[in-house]
Amino acid sequence: MFSRIIKTGTFGVCRHQAALRKLVPLNVNVRVFGTSTEDESTAALLLQKNLIQRNNMLYGHGSGTIRCTVFDASGNIISPSLDIKREELVMKHGLLPRDLRKIEKSRKNDLVPSFLVRKNGILVSLVTIKTLIKPDMVIVFDSFASLNSTMHKSFLNNLKLRLQNQDTLEVKKDPLPYEFRALESIFISAISNLTSEMNVQVTICKGVLQDLEYSITRDKLKFLLSQNKKLSNFYKKTVLIRDMLDDLLEQSDLLCEMYLTDKKNGIEHEDDDHTEIEMLLETYHHHLDEIVQITENVISNVKTTEEIINIILDSNRNQLMLLGIKFSIGMLSLGGPIFLGSLYGMNLENFIEETNYGYIFITTLGLASMAVLYFFCIRRLHKLQKMSLFNYTREGTKK
């Protein structure tokens, strides 16, 4: 595959060189990338772009194939990693070409879930799980990043046990049909992953909030901001999944269409005959609602802490402003005796110089003016500091 990409990149460079030679006159100096070093760098860029695309999308996207893991009716894995053509999936399983568009372009952590009910199958895209459920087959779409994922392997093992549905000492045989057992395995894995992610996010946020109770630093506030963004994204994801289940529970026709095994056997369900799937969806809807409520409480605590921190910072800012105003009042009060001292120290003759108490008089007058001006300004400042929702007088009556 690597050699194919390098050859393609080299052929593309040569083709562009020929096009440039035809379009540009001979007397114009144009730099044509024709050296071997530059060809290798171009091929490396193409290879890097291809690898990034494969990491972000499903395996084989763009080449017409999708890598899948297929389970048969007995719950056994037919092929652990099978490349299936896109046209084959559409024609064989009765899908529409647009149904696979979201599956093909879904990234590792898909924010918006998808639940499509078709005539002969159910196409599910939930968190990191993307599957096609048939009455006798389950196709799990493997992304390139999830091939070696422990979480993905655990889901496949759990799905295999649920589909085999064998009696054990711990678990009895499940009476649910094949497609509902597959759906239940998907919801169990998705909610387990969401619960684990929620516990991590909630633990980190609570630890940061407890640290902020003792000391408020810039690094802690930046870390809290980043965690709040992650928690908000997680909250949006869980709310979207919960809303999806709400929409499904409100559509009785879709719930009846999800009985694939009965439909295959010729058994039709009426509008109200969907108790099994309704109870299954409601059970996991309650789990999701609990996750949403816990996440909402943590987000509310973070917002409350941010408001308290803003109030504390505003109070400290007001104290600093008040201290600056007090210094300004002191300097203004000191201006009175400075003015009198400047007048008394001028080289002008007056009657004060002839008396024995002139210096004492001027000094006393300057200090008195300074004290009067200072206390008058401080009193006015204290009146401005007293704030209330309504303007009351000292007698308790409203103005």
mmCIF file of C-alpha atoms in Angstrom, residues 45-269:
data_model
loop_
_atom_site.group_PDB
_atom_site.id
_atom_site.type_symbol
_atom_site.label_atom_id
_atom_site.label_comp_id
_atom_site.label_asym_id
_atom_site.label_seq_id
_atom_site.Cartn_x
_atom_site.Cartn_y
_atom_site.Cartn_z
ATOM 1 C CA LEU A 45 2.957 14.385 2.871
ATOM 2 C CA LEU A 46 0.467 12.266 0.918
ATOM 3 C CA LEU A 47 1.203 9.285 3.138
ATOM 4 C CA GLN A 48 0.778 11.354 6.307
ATOM 5 C CA LYS A 49 -2.529 12.754 5.065
ATOM 6 C CA ASN A 50 -3.742 9.247 4.263
ATOM 7 C CA LEU A 51 -2.792 7.968 7.722
ATOM 8 C CA ILE A 52 -4.554 10.868 9.474
ATOM 9 C CA GLN A 53 -7.675 10.200 7.420
ATOM 10 C CA ARG A 54 -7.569 6.505 8.311
ATOM 11 C CA ASN A 55 -7.156 7.278 12.010
ATOM 12 C CA ASN A 56 -10.151 9.590 12.047
ATOM 13 C CA MET A 57 -12.505 7.569 9.860
ATOM 14 C CA LEU A 58 -13.525 3.992 9.377
ATOM 15 C CA TYR A 59 -11.026 1.604 7.937
ATOM 16 C CA GLY A 60 -11.098 1.646 4.171
ATOM 17 C CA HIS A 61 -13.231 4.790 3.828
ATOM 18 C CA GLY A 62 -12.641 6.333 0.434
ATOM 19 C CA SER A 63 -11.561 3.017 -1.126
ATOM 20 C CA GLY A 64 -15.095 1.596 -1.283
ATOM 21 C CA THR A 65 -14.677 -0.945 1.539
ATOM 22 C CA ILE A 66 -15.505 -0.946 5.245
ATOM 23 C CA ARG A 67 -13.887 -3.249 7.779
ATOM 24 C CA CYS A 68 -16.504 -5.142 9.801
ATOM 25 C CA THR A 69 -16.881 -7.932 12.357
ATOM 26 C CA VAL A 70 -19.816 -10.206 11.516
ATOM 27 C CA PHE A 71 -21.778 -12.347 14.012
ATOM 28 C CA ASP A 72 -24.056 -15.148 12.852
ATOM 29 C CA ALA A 73 -27.420 -16.218 14.277
ATOM 30 C CA SER A 74 -25.739 -18.362 16.952
ATOM 31 C CA GLY A 75 -23.571 -15.520 18.204
ATOM 32 C CA ASN A 76 -20.349 -16.846 16.692
ATOM 33 C CA ILE A 77 -17.936 -14.553 14.884
ATOM 34 C CA ILE A 78 -17.887 -15.396 11.188
ATOM 35 C CA SER A 79 -14.936 -13.151 10.458
ATOM 36 C CA PRO A 80 -13.135 -10.921 12.973
ATOM 37 C CA SER A 81 -12.003 -8.372 10.356
ATOM 38 C CA LEU A 82 -13.745 -8.512 7.005
ATOM 39 C CA ASP A 83 -13.528 -5.850 4.299
ATOM 40 C CA ILE A 84 -17.003 -5.475 2.822
ATOM 41 C CA LYS A 85 -17.730 -3.308 -0.179
ATOM 42 C CA ARG A 86 -20.057 -0.396 0.329
ATOM 43 C CA GLU A 87 -22.267 -1.413 -2.590
ATOM 44 C CA GLU A 88 -22.558 -4.918 -1.185
ATOM 45 C CA LEU A 89 -23.775 -3.593 2.164
ATOM 46 C CA VAL A 90 -26.362 -1.416 0.455
ATOM 47 C CA MET A 91 -27.678 -4.087 -1.922
ATOM 48 C CA LYS A 92 -27.533 -7.139 0.344
ATOM 49 C CA HIS A 93 -28.982 -5.642 3.511
ATOM 50 C CA GLY A 94 -31.601 -3.332 2.021
ATOM 51 C CA LEU A 95 -29.973 -0.052 3.064
ATOM 52 C CA LEU A 96 -29.912 3.318 1.391
ATOM 53 C CA PRO A 97 -26.622 4.879 0.276
ATOM 54 C CA ARG A 98 -27.148 7.797 2.644
ATOM 55 C CA ASP A 99 -27.529 5.412 5.603
ATOM 56 C CA LEU A 100 -23.828 4.554 5.479
ATOM 57 C CA ARG A 101 -22.729 8.158 5.113
ATOM 58 C CA LYS A 102 -22.786 8.852 8.823
ATOM 59 C CA ILE A 103 -21.230 5.467 9.601
ATOM 60 C CA GLU A 104 -18.370 6.067 7.162
ATOM 61 C CA LYS A 105 -17.610 9.610 8.285
ATOM 62 C CA SER A 106 -18.073 9.073 12.008
ATOM 63 C CA ARG A 107 -14.986 9.772 14.059
ATOM 64 C CA LYS A 108 -13.731 8.083 17.196
ATOM 65 C CA ASN A 109 -16.051 9.921 19.596
ATOM 66 C CA ASP A 110 -19.244 10.731 17.744
ATOM 67 C CA LEU A 111 -21.254 13.432 19.495
ATOM 68 C CA VAL A 112 -24.590 13.032 17.688
ATOM 69 C CA PRO A 113 -26.137 9.527 17.946
ATOM 70 C CA SER A 114 -28.092 7.846 15.186
ATOM 71 C CA PHE A 115 -30.788 5.158 15.314
ATOM 72 C CA LEU A 116 -32.237 4.182 11.936
ATOM 73 C CA VAL A 117 -34.928 1.490 11.639
ATOM 74 C CA ARG A 118 -35.126 -0.056 8.173
ATOM 75 C CA LYS A 119 -37.241 -2.838 6.714
ATOM 76 C CA ASN A 120 -34.797 -5.654 7.462
ATOM 77 C CA GLY A 121 -32.396 -4.088 9.942
ATOM 78 C CA ILE A 122 -31.524 -1.497 12.543
ATOM 79 C CA LEU A 123 -28.537 0.795 11.994
ATOM 80 C CA VAL A 124 -27.122 2.128 15.279
ATOM 81 C CA SER A 125 -24.407 4.731 15.844
ATOM 82 C CA LEU A 126 -23.995 5.274 19.577
ATOM 83 C CA VAL A 127 -20.873 6.869 21.125
ATOM 84 C CA THR A 128 -18.078 4.653 19.704
ATOM 85 C CA ILE A 129 -20.310 1.721 18.681
ATOM 86 C CA LYS A 130 -21.588 1.474 15.110
ATOM 87 C CA THR A 131 -23.543 -1.628 14.186
ATOM 88 C CA LEU A 132 -26.078 -3.041 11.769
ATOM 89 C CA ILE A 133 -28.537 -5.425 13.463
ATOM 90 C CA LYS A 134 -30.386 -8.027 11.392
ATOM 91 C CA PRO A 135 -32.786 -10.758 12.614
ATOM 92 C CA ASP A 136 -30.047 -13.373 12.219
ATOM 93 C CA MET A 137 -26.855 -11.334 11.916
ATOM 94 C CA VAL A 138 -25.006 -8.446 13.596
ATOM 95 C CA ILE A 139 -22.396 -6.425 11.702
ATOM 96 C CA VAL A 140 -20.072 -4.306 13.847
ATOM 97 C CA PHE A 141 -18.223 -1.575 11.937
ATOM 98 C CA ASP A 142 -14.625 -1.398 13.111
ATOM 99 C CA SER A 143 -12.867 1.953 12.957
ATOM 100 C CA PHE A 144 -9.126 1.951 12.420
ATOM 101 C CA ALA A 145 -8.524 3.403 15.892
ATOM 102 C CA SER A 146 -10.665 0.758 17.616
ATOM 103 C CA LEU A 147 -8.986 -2.322 16.166
ATOM 104 C CA ASN A 148 -6.619 -2.608 19.129
ATOM 105 C CA SER A 149 -8.919 -0.935 21.654
ATOM 106 C CA THR A 150 -9.598 -2.790 24.903
ATOM 107 C CA MET A 151 -13.033 -1.220 25.107
ATOM 108 C CA HIS A 152 -13.937 -2.474 21.630
ATOM 109 C CA LYS A 153 -12.721 -5.993 22.394
ATOM 110 C CA SER A 154 -14.739 -6.020 25.608
ATOM 111 C CA PHE A 155 -17.844 -4.980 23.678
ATOM 112 C CA LEU A 156 -17.335 -7.764 21.125
ATOM 113 C CA ASN A 157 -16.957 -10.363 23.887
ATOM 114 C CA ASN A 158 -20.056 -9.105 25.679
ATOM 115 C CA LEU A 159 -22.014 -9.070 22.422
ATOM 116 C CA LYS A 160 -20.919 -12.622 21.685
ATOM 117 C CA LEU A 161 -22.137 -13.859 25.082
ATOM 118 C CA ARG A 162 -25.452 -12.045 24.741
ATOM 119 C CA LEU A 163 -26.091 -13.377 21.260
ATOM 120 C CA GLN A 164 -25.192 -16.978 22.168
ATOM 121 C CA ASN A 165 -27.696 -16.761 25.050
ATOM 122 C CA GLN A 166 -26.679 -19.908 26.878
ATOM 123 C CA ASP A 167 -27.767 -21.004 30.338
ATOM 124 C CA THR A 168 -25.037 -20.651 32.968
ATOM 125 C CA LEU A 169 -24.834 -20.886 36.723
ATOM 126 C CA GLU A 170 -24.937 -17.095 37.050
ATOM 127 C CA VAL A 171 -27.182 -16.025 34.169
ATOM 128 C CA LYS A 172 -30.287 -17.727 32.813
ATOM 129 C CA LYS A 173 -31.315 -17.783 29.194
ATOM 130 C CA ASP A 174 -32.759 -14.465 28.060
ATOM 131 C CA PRO A 175 -36.262 -14.711 26.497
ATOM 132 C CA LEU A 176 -35.699 -11.594 24.371
ATOM 133 C CA PRO A 177 -35.364 -12.058 20.600
ATOM 134 C CA TYR A 178 -32.046 -11.892 18.783
ATOM 135 C CA GLU A 179 -32.174 -8.218 17.793
ATOM 136 C CA PHE A 180 -33.181 -7.026 21.272
ATOM 137 C CA ARG A 181 -30.293 -8.907 22.870
ATOM 138 C CA ALA A 182 -27.953 -7.169 20.444
ATOM 139 C CA LEU A 183 -29.506 -3.793 21.277
ATOM 140 C CA GLU A 184 -29.207 -4.465 24.994
ATOM 141 C CA SER A 185 -25.535 -5.324 24.619
ATOM 142 C CA ILE A 186 -24.972 -2.057 22.741
ATOM 143 C CA PHE A 187 -26.735 0.007 25.400
ATOM 144 C CA ILE A 188 -24.908 -1.778 28.236
ATOM 145 C CA SER A 189 -21.530 -1.055 26.652
ATOM 146 C CA ALA A 190 -22.415 2.552 25.791
ATOM 147 C CA ILE A 191 -23.792 3.371 29.244
ATOM 148 C CA SER A 192 -20.848 1.644 30.906
ATOM 149 C CA ASN A 193 -18.460 3.828 28.902
ATOM 150 C CA LEU A 194 -20.485 6.954 29.681
ATOM 151 C CA THR A 195 -20.565 6.101 33.387
ATOM 152 C CA SER A 196 -16.803 5.583 33.479
ATOM 153 C CA GLU A 197 -16.203 8.876 31.674
ATOM 154 C CA MET A 198 -18.651 10.645 33.990
ATOM 155 C CA ASN A 199 -16.911 9.305 37.107
ATOM 156 C CA VAL A 200 -13.548 10.561 35.855
ATOM 157 C CA GLN A 201 -14.881 14.015 34.951
ATOM 158 C CA VAL A 202 -16.881 14.389 38.175
ATOM 159 C CA THR A 203 -13.967 13.262 40.377
ATOM 160 C CA ILE A 204 -11.569 15.723 38.745
ATOM 161 C CA CYS A 205 -14.039 18.627 38.965
ATOM 162 C CA LYS A 206 -14.859 17.935 42.611
ATOM 163 C CA GLY A 207 -11.152 17.782 43.457
ATOM 164 C CA VAL A 208 -10.535 21.149 41.794
ATOM 165 C CA LEU A 209 -13.523 22.703 43.572
ATOM 166 C CA GLN A 210 -12.272 21.464 46.947
ATOM 167 C CA ASP A 211 -8.807 22.899 46.278
ATOM 168 C CA LEU A 212 -10.332 26.257 45.353
ATOM 169 C CA GLU A 213 -11.974 26.439 48.777
ATOM 170 C CA TYR A 214 -8.525 26.786 50.375
ATOM 171 C CA SER A 215 -6.680 28.864 47.810
ATOM 172 C CA ILE A 216 -7.582 30.518 44.508
ATOM 173 C CA THR A 217 -4.749 30.515 41.988
ATOM 174 C CA ARG A 218 -4.536 31.190 38.295
ATOM 175 C CA ASP A 219 -3.462 27.636 37.419
ATOM 176 C CA LYS A 220 -6.420 26.135 39.287
ATOM 177 C CA LEU A 221 -8.849 28.465 37.521
ATOM 178 C CA LYS A 222 -7.399 27.585 34.102
ATOM 179 C CA PHE A 223 -7.616 23.876 34.899
ATOM 180 C CA LEU A 224 -11.206 24.294 36.102
ATOM 181 C CA LEU A 225 -12.073 26.089 32.857
ATOM 182 C CA SER A 226 -10.682 23.263 30.716
ATOM 183 C CA GLN A 227 -12.465 20.608 32.801
ATOM 184 C CA ASN A 228 -15.710 22.563 32.602
ATOM 185 C CA LYS A 229 -15.465 22.523 28.794
ATOM 186 C CA LYS A 230 -14.922 18.750 28.775
ATOM 187 C CA LEU A 231 -17.811 18.251 31.185
ATOM 188 C CA SER A 232 -20.064 20.439 29.027
ATOM 189 C CA ASN A 233 -19.235 18.386 25.924
ATOM 190 C CA PHE A 234 -19.960 15.190 27.831
ATOM 191 C CA TYR A 235 -23.255 16.674 29.034
ATOM 192 C CA LYS A 236 -24.282 17.543 25.470
ATOM 193 C CA LYS A 237 -23.466 14.014 24.330
ATOM 194 C CA THR A 238 -25.570 12.370 27.048
ATOM 195 C CA VAL A 239 -28.467 14.766 26.491
ATOM 196 C CA LEU A 240 -28.484 13.955 22.769
ATOM 197 C CA ILE A 241 -28.622 10.220 23.507
ATOM 198 C CA ARG A 242 -31.421 10.722 26.024
ATOM 199 C CA ASP A 243 -33.382 12.858 23.565
ATOM 200 C CA MET A 244 -32.911 10.176 20.922
ATOM 201 C CA LEU A 245 -34.448 7.590 23.254
ATOM 202 C CA ASP A 246 -37.295 10.003 24.036
ATOM 203 C CA ASP A 247 -38.065 10.311 20.346
ATOM 204 C CA LEU A 248 -37.991 6.546 19.895
ATOM 205 C CA LEU A 249 -40.347 5.947 22.814
ATOM 206 C CA GLU A 250 -42.846 8.415 21.371
ATOM 207 C CA GLN A 251 -42.980 6.689 17.951
ATOM 208 C CA SER A 252 -45.021 3.526 18.280
ATOM 209 C CA ASP A 253 -44.659 2.592 14.612
ATOM 210 C CA LEU A 254 -40.871 2.510 14.873
ATOM 211 C CA LEU A 255 -41.045 0.413 18.028
ATOM 212 C CA CYS A 256 -43.205 -2.127 16.212
ATOM 213 C CA GLU A 257 -40.814 -2.125 13.230
ATOM 214 C CA MET A 258 -37.957 -3.104 15.532
ATOM 215 C CA TYR A 259 -39.362 -6.644 15.981
ATOM 216 C CA LEU A 260 -37.189 -8.022 13.175
ATOM 217 C CA THR A 261 -37.473 -11.707 14.140
ATOM 218 C CA ASP A 262 -41.281 -11.602 14.312
ATOM 219 C CA LYS A 263 -41.402 -9.687 11.063
ATOM 220 C CA LYS A 264 -39.235 -12.351 9.439
ATOM 221 C CA ASN A 265 -41.604 -15.058 10.717
ATOM 222 C CA GLY A 266 -44.649 -13.194 9.409
ATOM 223 C CA ILE A 267 -45.883 -11.920 12.796
ATOM 224 C CA GLU A 268 -47.103 -8.323 12.671
ATOM 225 C CA HIS A 269 -47.297 -6.071 15.733
#
